[in-house]
Amino acid sequence: MHLSKATVRTEHASRYLQQLCKHWSHKFRVDFDPHKGRVPFNDSAEVTFTADDAGLTMVLSVADPAQQVRMQGVIDDHLKRFAFREELDIVWTD
């Protein structure tokens, strides 16, 4: 599996984690609480979220490295939609 991670500074990390997980729970078997969440997109890609006072940490795991950039974009786009009131700096690292 190929891992990438992004830590986003925001005071609303728990809110965004819950919104993202609730949104994707209509399509996927999602597990979450106010501090952590897991979204298995399929057998070869999943994202985990961790929220604390400093921000939201996202760890993406993909089997095929060709999926990595596309999945990062999907996650980024959804997070930015929920966080439209603030400008987030999302930087993924391997």
PDB file of N, CA, C and O in Angstrom, residues 24-86:
ATOM      1  N   TRP A  24     -19.917  10.494   2.937  1.00  0.00           N
ATOM      2  CA  TRP A  24     -19.506   9.261   2.262  1.00  0.00           C
ATOM      3  C   TRP A  24     -20.197   8.022   2.819  1.00  0.00           C
ATOM      4  O   TRP A  24     -20.154   6.953   2.214  1.00  0.00           O
ATOM      5  N   SER A  25     -20.880   8.138   3.953  1.00  0.00           N
ATOM      6  CA  SER A  25     -21.559   6.974   4.521  1.00  0.00           C
ATOM      7  C   SER A  25     -22.741   6.520   3.666  1.00  0.00           C
ATOM      8  O   SER A  25     -23.235   5.412   3.828  1.00  0.00           O
ATOM      9  N   HIS A  26     -23.182   7.363   2.736  1.00  0.00           N
ATOM     10  CA  HIS A  26     -24.270   6.982   1.834  1.00  0.00           C
ATOM     11  C   HIS A  26     -23.802   5.981   0.783  1.00  0.00           C
ATOM     12  O   HIS A  26     -24.615   5.278   0.196  1.00  0.00           O
ATOM     13  N   LYS A  27     -22.482   5.947   0.542  1.00  0.00           N
ATOM     14  CA  LYS A  27     -21.929   5.049  -0.478  1.00  0.00           C
ATOM     15  C   LYS A  27     -21.029   3.965   0.096  1.00  0.00           C
ATOM     16  O   LYS A  27     -20.859   2.916  -0.520  1.00  0.00           O
ATOM     17  N   PHE A  28     -20.401   4.238   1.237  1.00  0.00           N
ATOM     18  CA  PHE A  28     -19.380   3.338   1.777  1.00  0.00           C
ATOM     19  C   PHE A  28     -19.678   2.997   3.231  1.00  0.00           C
ATOM     20  O   PHE A  28     -20.410   3.709   3.907  1.00  0.00           O
ATOM     21  N   ARG A  29     -19.054   1.939   3.699  1.00  0.00           N
ATOM     22  CA  ARG A  29     -19.218   1.506   5.091  1.00  0.00           C
ATOM     23  C   ARG A  29     -18.234   2.299   5.966  1.00  0.00           C
ATOM     24  O   ARG A  29     -17.103   1.895   6.176  1.00  0.00           O
ATOM     25  N   VAL A  30     -18.680   3.415   6.466  1.00  0.00           N
ATOM     26  CA  VAL A  30     -17.843   4.385   7.164  1.00  0.00           C
ATOM     27  C   VAL A  30     -17.930   4.177   8.678  1.00  0.00           C
ATOM     28  O   VAL A  30     -19.010   3.886   9.204  1.00  0.00           O
ATOM     29  N   ASP A  31     -16.797   4.330   9.353  1.00  0.00           N
ATOM     30  CA  ASP A  31     -16.752   4.321  10.814  1.00  0.00           C
ATOM     31  C   ASP A  31     -16.198   5.669  11.269  1.00  0.00           C
ATOM     32  O   ASP A  31     -15.173   6.110  10.746  1.00  0.00           O
ATOM     33  N   PHE A  32     -16.875   6.310  12.241  1.00  0.00           N
ATOM     34  CA  PHE A  32     -16.337   7.585  12.728  1.00  0.00           C
ATOM     35  C   PHE A  32     -16.944   7.973  14.066  1.00  0.00           C
ATOM     36  O   PHE A  32     -17.993   7.490  14.461  1.00  0.00           O
ATOM     37  N   ASP A  33     -16.226   8.853  14.734  1.00  0.00           N
ATOM     38  CA  ASP A  33     -16.699   9.550  15.923  1.00  0.00           C
ATOM     39  C   ASP A  33     -16.145  10.969  15.801  1.00  0.00           C
ATOM     40  O   ASP A  33     -15.537  11.298  14.785  1.00  0.00           O
ATOM     41  N   PRO A  34     -16.327  11.838  16.791  1.00  0.00           N
ATOM     42  CA  PRO A  34     -15.853  13.221  16.637  1.00  0.00           C
ATOM     43  C   PRO A  34     -14.338  13.381  16.475  1.00  0.00           C
ATOM     44  O   PRO A  34     -13.875  14.426  16.024  1.00  0.00           O
ATOM     45  N   HIS A  35     -13.563  12.345  16.800  1.00  0.00           N
ATOM     46  CA  HIS A  35     -12.104  12.485  16.776  1.00  0.00           C
ATOM     47  C   HIS A  35     -11.386  11.660  15.721  1.00  0.00           C
ATOM     48  O   HIS A  35     -10.227  11.929  15.412  1.00  0.00           O
ATOM     49  N   LYS A  36     -12.055  10.637  15.188  1.00  0.00           N
ATOM     50  CA  LYS A  36     -11.400   9.814  14.169  1.00  0.00           C
ATOM     51  C   LYS A  36     -12.445   9.220  13.231  1.00  0.00           C
ATOM     52  O   LYS A  36     -13.599   9.032  13.610  1.00  0.00           O
ATOM     53  N   GLY A  37     -12.007   8.949  12.019  1.00  0.00           N
ATOM     54  CA  GLY A  37     -12.916   8.366  11.045  1.00  0.00           C
ATOM     55  C   GLY A  37     -12.154   7.566  10.001  1.00  0.00           C
ATOM     56  O   GLY A  37     -10.954   7.759   9.806  1.00  0.00           O
ATOM     57  N   ARG A  38     -12.865   6.652   9.359  1.00  0.00           N
ATOM     58  CA  ARG A  38     -12.278   5.803   8.324  1.00  0.00           C
ATOM     59  C   ARG A  38     -13.292   5.637   7.206  1.00  0.00           C
ATOM     60  O   ARG A  38     -14.447   5.268   7.454  1.00  0.00           O
ATOM     61  N   VAL A  39     -12.843   5.914   5.967  1.00  0.00           N
ATOM     62  CA  VAL A  39     -13.692   5.755   4.797  1.00  0.00           C
ATOM     63  C   VAL A  39     -12.995   4.796   3.833  1.00  0.00           C
ATOM     64  O   VAL A  39     -12.006   5.162   3.195  1.00  0.00           O
ATOM     65  N   PRO A  40     -13.499   3.557   3.718  1.00  0.00           N
ATOM     66  CA  PRO A  40     -12.946   2.622   2.742  1.00  0.00           C
ATOM     67  C   PRO A  40     -13.651   2.839   1.396  1.00  0.00           C
ATOM     68  O   PRO A  40     -14.798   2.435   1.227  1.00  0.00           O
ATOM     69  N   PHE A  41     -12.983   3.499   0.476  1.00  0.00           N
ATOM     70  CA  PHE A  41     -13.591   3.790  -0.824  1.00  0.00           C
ATOM     71  C   PHE A  41     -13.801   2.516  -1.642  1.00  0.00           C
ATOM     72  O   PHE A  41     -14.760   2.400  -2.382  1.00  0.00           O
ATOM     73  N   ASN A  42     -12.870   1.587  -1.513  1.00  0.00           N
ATOM     74  CA  ASN A  42     -12.958   0.284  -2.169  1.00  0.00           C
ATOM     75  C   ASN A  42     -11.908  -0.621  -1.529  1.00  0.00           C
ATOM     76  O   ASN A  42     -11.302  -0.250  -0.532  1.00  0.00           O
ATOM     77  N   ASP A  43     -11.685  -1.791  -2.119  1.00  0.00           N
ATOM     78  CA  ASP A  43     -10.712  -2.723  -1.544  1.00  0.00           C
ATOM     79  C   ASP A  43      -9.281  -2.224  -1.632  1.00  0.00           C
ATOM     80  O   ASP A  43      -8.406  -2.734  -0.939  1.00  0.00           O
ATOM     81  N   SER A  44      -9.046  -1.225  -2.469  1.00  0.00           N
ATOM     82  CA  SER A  44      -7.667  -0.780  -2.682  1.00  0.00           C
ATOM     83  C   SER A  44      -7.409   0.674  -2.319  1.00  0.00           C
ATOM     84  O   SER A  44      -6.335   1.207  -2.602  1.00  0.00           O
ATOM     85  N   ALA A  45      -8.382   1.347  -1.697  1.00  0.00           N
ATOM     86  CA  ALA A  45      -8.177   2.752  -1.321  1.00  0.00           C
ATOM     87  C   ALA A  45      -9.036   3.101  -0.102  1.00  0.00           C
ATOM     88  O   ALA A  45     -10.223   2.775  -0.062  1.00  0.00           O
ATOM     89  N   GLU A  46      -8.409   3.753   0.887  1.00  0.00           N
ATOM     90  CA  GLU A  46      -9.151   4.241   2.044  1.00  0.00           C
ATOM     91  C   GLU A  46      -8.458   5.468   2.610  1.00  0.00           C
ATOM     92  O   GLU A  46      -7.270   5.691   2.385  1.00  0.00           O
ATOM     93  N   VAL A  47      -9.242   6.263   3.324  1.00  0.00           N
ATOM     94  CA  VAL A  47      -8.692   7.420   4.013  1.00  0.00           C
ATOM     95  C   VAL A  47      -9.106   7.345   5.474  1.00  0.00           C
ATOM     96  O   VAL A  47     -10.206   6.904   5.794  1.00  0.00           O
ATOM     97  N   THR A  48      -8.179   7.735   6.352  1.00  0.00           N
ATOM     98  CA  THR A  48      -8.495   7.863   7.769  1.00  0.00           C
ATOM     99  C   THR A  48      -8.326   9.321   8.155  1.00  0.00           C
ATOM    100  O   THR A  48      -7.471  10.029   7.613  1.00  0.00           O
ATOM    101  N   PHE A  49      -9.162   9.766   9.066  1.00  0.00           N
ATOM    102  CA  PHE A  49      -9.139  11.138   9.551  1.00  0.00           C
ATOM    103  C   PHE A  49      -8.901  11.126  11.050  1.00  0.00           C
ATOM    104  O   PHE A  49      -9.442  10.274  11.760  1.00  0.00           O
ATOM    105  N   THR A  50      -8.145  12.100  11.527  1.00  0.00           N
ATOM    106  CA  THR A  50      -7.959  12.327  12.953  1.00  0.00           C
ATOM    107  C   THR A  50      -8.113  13.818  13.198  1.00  0.00           C
ATOM    108  O   THR A  50      -7.457  14.627  12.530  1.00  0.00           O
ATOM    109  N   ALA A  51      -8.970  14.173  14.141  1.00  0.00           N
ATOM    110  CA  ALA A  51      -9.212  15.580  14.461  1.00  0.00           C
ATOM    111  C   ALA A  51      -8.742  15.881  15.874  1.00  0.00           C
ATOM    112  O   ALA A  51      -8.974  15.105  16.796  1.00  0.00           O
ATOM    113  N   ASP A  52      -8.062  17.023  16.025  1.00  0.00           N
ATOM    114  CA  ASP A  52      -7.696  17.513  17.352  1.00  0.00           C
ATOM    115  C   ASP A  52      -7.814  19.036  17.327  1.00  0.00           C
ATOM    116  O   ASP A  52      -8.286  19.615  16.344  1.00  0.00           O
ATOM    117  N   ASP A  53      -7.379  19.682  18.391  1.00  0.00           N
ATOM    118  CA  ASP A  53      -7.516  21.143  18.483  1.00  0.00           C
ATOM    119  C   ASP A  53      -6.693  21.879  17.436  1.00  0.00           C
ATOM    120  O   ASP A  53      -7.008  23.014  17.072  1.00  0.00           O
ATOM    121  N   ALA A  54      -5.628  21.250  16.941  1.00  0.00           N
ATOM    122  CA  ALA A  54      -4.739  21.911  15.977  1.00  0.00           C
ATOM    123  C   ALA A  54      -5.210  21.762  14.534  1.00  0.00           C
ATOM    124  O   ALA A  54      -4.911  22.597  13.695  1.00  0.00           O
ATOM    125  N   GLY A  55      -5.914  20.677  14.231  1.00  0.00           N
ATOM    126  CA  GLY A  55      -6.333  20.506  12.852  1.00  0.00           C
ATOM    127  C   GLY A  55      -6.810  19.109  12.529  1.00  0.00           C
ATOM    128  O   GLY A  55      -7.041  18.275  13.398  1.00  0.00           O
ATOM    129  N   LEU A  56      -6.934  18.859  11.243  1.00  0.00           N
ATOM    130  CA  LEU A  56      -7.416  17.599  10.702  1.00  0.00           C
ATOM    131  C   LEU A  56      -6.261  16.900   9.995  1.00  0.00           C
ATOM    132  O   LEU A  56      -5.640  17.477   9.094  1.00  0.00           O
ATOM    133  N   THR A  57      -5.975  15.673  10.397  1.00  0.00           N
ATOM    134  CA  THR A  57      -4.947  14.870   9.744  1.00  0.00           C
ATOM    135  C   THR A  57      -5.638  13.808   8.906  1.00  0.00           C
ATOM    136  O   THR A  57      -6.549  13.121   9.387  1.00  0.00           O
ATOM    137  N   MET A  58      -5.208  13.693   7.652  1.00  0.00           N
ATOM    138  CA  MET A  58      -5.785  12.733   6.726  1.00  0.00           C
ATOM    139  C   MET A  58      -4.669  11.827   6.226  1.00  0.00           C
ATOM    140  O   MET A  58      -3.617  12.311   5.806  1.00  0.00           O
ATOM    141  N   VAL A  59      -4.896  10.519   6.277  1.00  0.00           N
ATOM    142  CA  VAL A  59      -3.931   9.548   5.772  1.00  0.00           C
ATOM    143  C   VAL A  59      -4.641   8.724   4.706  1.00  0.00           C
ATOM    144  O   VAL A  59      -5.627   8.033   4.994  1.00  0.00           O
ATOM    145  N   LEU A  60      -4.132   8.804   3.496  1.00  0.00           N
ATOM    146  CA  LEU A  60      -4.689   8.083   2.357  1.00  0.00           C
ATOM    147  C   LEU A  60      -3.834   6.862   2.076  1.00  0.00           C
ATOM    148  O   LEU A  60      -2.605   6.960   1.998  1.00  0.00           O
ATOM    149  N   SER A  61      -4.485   5.729   1.922  1.00  0.00           N
ATOM    150  CA  SER A  61      -3.807   4.481   1.607  1.00  0.00           C
ATOM    151  C   SER A  61      -4.386   3.941   0.305  1.00  0.00           C
ATOM    152  O   SER A  61      -5.603   3.749   0.200  1.00  0.00           O
ATOM    153  N   VAL A  62      -3.522   3.728  -0.687  1.00  0.00           N
ATOM    154  CA  VAL A  62      -3.962   3.193  -1.981  1.00  0.00           C
ATOM    155  C   VAL A  62      -3.045   2.053  -2.404  1.00  0.00           C
ATOM    156  O   VAL A  62      -1.842   2.080  -2.133  1.00  0.00           O
ATOM    157  N   ALA A  63      -3.601   1.052  -3.062  1.00  0.00           N
ATOM    158  CA  ALA A  63      -2.803  -0.072  -3.545  1.00  0.00           C
ATOM    159  C   ALA A  63      -2.066   0.310  -4.823  1.00  0.00           C
ATOM    160  O   ALA A  63      -0.920  -0.068  -5.032  1.00  0.00           O
ATOM    161  N   ASP A  64      -2.739   1.064  -5.666  1.00  0.00           N
ATOM    162  CA  ASP A  64      -2.182   1.455  -6.955  1.00  0.00           C
ATOM    163  C   ASP A  64      -1.724   2.912  -6.890  1.00  0.00           C
ATOM    164  O   ASP A  64      -2.547   3.807  -6.719  1.00  0.00           O
ATOM    165  N   PRO A  65      -0.421   3.164  -7.022  1.00  0.00           N
ATOM    166  CA  PRO A  65       0.054   4.553  -6.929  1.00  0.00           C
ATOM    167  C   PRO A  65      -0.573   5.484  -7.966  1.00  0.00           C
ATOM    168  O   PRO A  65      -0.631   6.691  -7.770  1.00  0.00           O
ATOM    169  N   ALA A  66      -1.088   4.935  -9.048  1.00  0.00           N
ATOM    170  CA  ALA A  66      -1.755   5.758 -10.055  1.00  0.00           C
ATOM    171  C   ALA A  66      -3.053   6.368  -9.510  1.00  0.00           C
ATOM    172  O   ALA A  66      -3.513   7.382 -10.013  1.00  0.00           O
ATOM    173  N   GLN A  67      -3.628   5.768  -8.489  1.00  0.00           N
ATOM    174  CA  GLN A  67      -4.855   6.280  -7.859  1.00  0.00           C
ATOM    175  C   GLN A  67      -4.588   7.435  -6.909  1.00  0.00           C
ATOM    176  O   GLN A  67      -5.496   8.188  -6.578  1.00  0.00           O
ATOM    177  N   GLN A  68      -3.370   7.552  -6.445  1.00  0.00           N
ATOM    178  CA  GLN A  68      -3.061   8.447  -5.331  1.00  0.00           C
ATOM    179  C   GLN A  68      -3.450   9.904  -5.599  1.00  0.00           C
ATOM    180  O   GLN A  68      -4.169  10.508  -4.808  1.00  0.00           O
ATOM    181  N   VAL A  69      -2.998  10.461  -6.686  1.00  0.00           N
ATOM    182  CA  VAL A  69      -3.274  11.874  -6.980  1.00  0.00           C
ATOM    183  C   VAL A  69      -4.766  12.107  -7.180  1.00  0.00           C
ATOM    184  O   VAL A  69      -5.330  13.091  -6.682  1.00  0.00           O
ATOM    185  N   ARG A  70      -5.425  11.191  -7.878  1.00  0.00           N
ATOM    186  CA  ARG A  70      -6.869  11.342  -8.112  1.00  0.00           C
ATOM    187  C   ARG A  70      -7.636  11.305  -6.793  1.00  0.00           C
ATOM    188  O   ARG A  70      -8.511  12.145  -6.546  1.00  0.00           O
ATOM    189  N   MET A  71      -7.304  10.363  -5.923  1.00  0.00           N
ATOM    190  CA  MET A  71      -8.006  10.245  -4.645  1.00  0.00           C
ATOM    191  C   MET A  71      -7.712  11.440  -3.737  1.00  0.00           C
ATOM    192  O   MET A  71      -8.600  11.920  -3.031  1.00  0.00           O
ATOM    193  N   GLN A  72      -6.487  11.929  -3.751  1.00  0.00           N
ATOM    194  CA  GLN A  72      -6.171  13.133  -2.989  1.00  0.00           C
ATOM    195  C   GLN A  72      -7.052  14.286  -3.461  1.00  0.00           C
ATOM    196  O   GLN A  72      -7.586  15.049  -2.649  1.00  0.00           O
ATOM    197  N   GLY A  73      -7.224  14.413  -4.763  1.00  0.00           N
ATOM    198  CA  GLY A  73      -8.066  15.468  -5.320  1.00  0.00           C
ATOM    199  C   GLY A  73      -9.519  15.339  -4.904  1.00  0.00           C
ATOM    200  O   GLY A  73     -10.178  16.339  -4.593  1.00  0.00           O
ATOM    201  N   VAL A  74     -10.027  14.111  -4.881  1.00  0.00           N
ATOM    202  CA  VAL A  74     -11.412  13.870  -4.456  1.00  0.00           C
ATOM    203  C   VAL A  74     -11.589  14.307  -3.000  1.00  0.00           C
ATOM    204  O   VAL A  74     -12.552  15.009  -2.658  1.00  0.00           O
ATOM    205  N   ILE A  75     -10.667  13.912  -2.156  1.00  0.00           N
ATOM    206  CA  ILE A  75     -10.746  14.273  -0.736  1.00  0.00           C
ATOM    207  C   ILE A  75     -10.629  15.783  -0.565  1.00  0.00           C
ATOM    208  O   ILE A  75     -11.417  16.408   0.157  1.00  0.00           O
ATOM    209  N   ASP A  76      -9.655  16.390  -1.244  1.00  0.00           N
ATOM    210  CA  ASP A  76      -9.471  17.843  -1.171  1.00  0.00           C
ATOM    211  C   ASP A  76     -10.735  18.589  -1.591  1.00  0.00           C
ATOM    212  O   ASP A  76     -11.169  19.525  -0.912  1.00  0.00           O
ATOM    213  N   ASP A  77     -11.309  18.194  -2.727  1.00  0.00           N
ATOM    214  CA  ASP A  77     -12.502  18.878  -3.242  1.00  0.00           C
ATOM    215  C   ASP A  77     -13.655  18.809  -2.248  1.00  0.00           C
ATOM    216  O   ASP A  77     -14.336  19.812  -2.007  1.00  0.00           O
ATOM    217  N   HIS A  78     -13.873  17.638  -1.666  1.00  0.00           N
ATOM    218  CA  HIS A  78     -14.965  17.503  -0.704  1.00  0.00           C
ATOM    219  C   HIS A  78     -14.692  18.325   0.556  1.00  0.00           C
ATOM    220  O   HIS A  78     -15.595  19.003   1.061  1.00  0.00           O
ATOM    221  N   LEU A  79     -13.476  18.283   1.058  1.00  0.00           N
ATOM    222  CA  LEU A  79     -13.147  19.066   2.255  1.00  0.00           C
ATOM    223  C   LEU A  79     -13.335  20.557   1.989  1.00  0.00           C
ATOM    224  O   LEU A  79     -13.924  21.270   2.808  1.00  0.00           O
ATOM    225  N   LYS A  80     -12.873  21.038   0.852  1.00  0.00           N
ATOM    226  CA  LYS A  80     -13.010  22.463   0.528  1.00  0.00           C
ATOM    227  C   LYS A  80     -14.476  22.877   0.410  1.00  0.00           C
ATOM    228  O   LYS A  80     -14.836  24.004   0.760  1.00  0.00           O
ATOM    229  N   ARG A  81     -15.334  21.999  -0.068  1.00  0.00           N
ATOM    230  CA  ARG A  81     -16.761  22.305  -0.144  1.00  0.00           C
ATOM    231  C   ARG A  81     -17.356  22.505   1.247  1.00  0.00           C
ATOM    232  O   ARG A  81     -18.149  23.426   1.451  1.00  0.00           O
ATOM    233  N   PHE A  82     -16.979  21.641   2.185  1.00  0.00           N
ATOM    234  CA  PHE A  82     -17.503  21.769   3.547  1.00  0.00           C
ATOM    235  C   PHE A  82     -16.871  22.941   4.289  1.00  0.00           C
ATOM    236  O   PHE A  82     -17.482  23.499   5.197  1.00  0.00           O
ATOM    237  N   ALA A  83     -15.662  23.324   3.913  1.00  0.00           N
ATOM    238  CA  ALA A  83     -14.930  24.394   4.598  1.00  0.00           C
ATOM    239  C   ALA A  83     -14.931  25.684   3.781  1.00  0.00           C
ATOM    240  O   ALA A  83     -13.975  26.447   3.823  1.00  0.00           O
ATOM    241  N   PHE A  84     -16.000  25.940   3.065  1.00  0.00           N
ATOM    242  CA  PHE A  84     -16.033  27.087   2.152  1.00  0.00           C
ATOM    243  C   PHE A  84     -15.865  28.431   2.855  1.00  0.00           C
ATOM    244  O   PHE A  84     -15.512  29.418   2.218  1.00  0.00           O
ATOM    245  N   ARG A  85     -16.060  28.474   4.156  1.00  0.00           N
ATOM    246  CA  ARG A  85     -15.934  29.739   4.892  1.00  0.00           C
ATOM    247  C   ARG A  85     -14.492  30.087   5.248  1.00  0.00           C
ATOM    248  O   ARG A  85     -14.227  31.177   5.737  1.00  0.00           O
ATOM    249  N   GLU A  86     -13.580  29.153   5.043  1.00  0.00           N
ATOM    250  CA  GLU A  86     -12.180  29.426   5.352  1.00  0.00           C
ATOM    251  C   GLU A  86     -11.287  28.872   4.245  1.00  0.00           C
ATOM    252  O   GLU A  86     -11.671  27.968   3.519  1.00  0.00           O
TER     253      GLU A  86
END
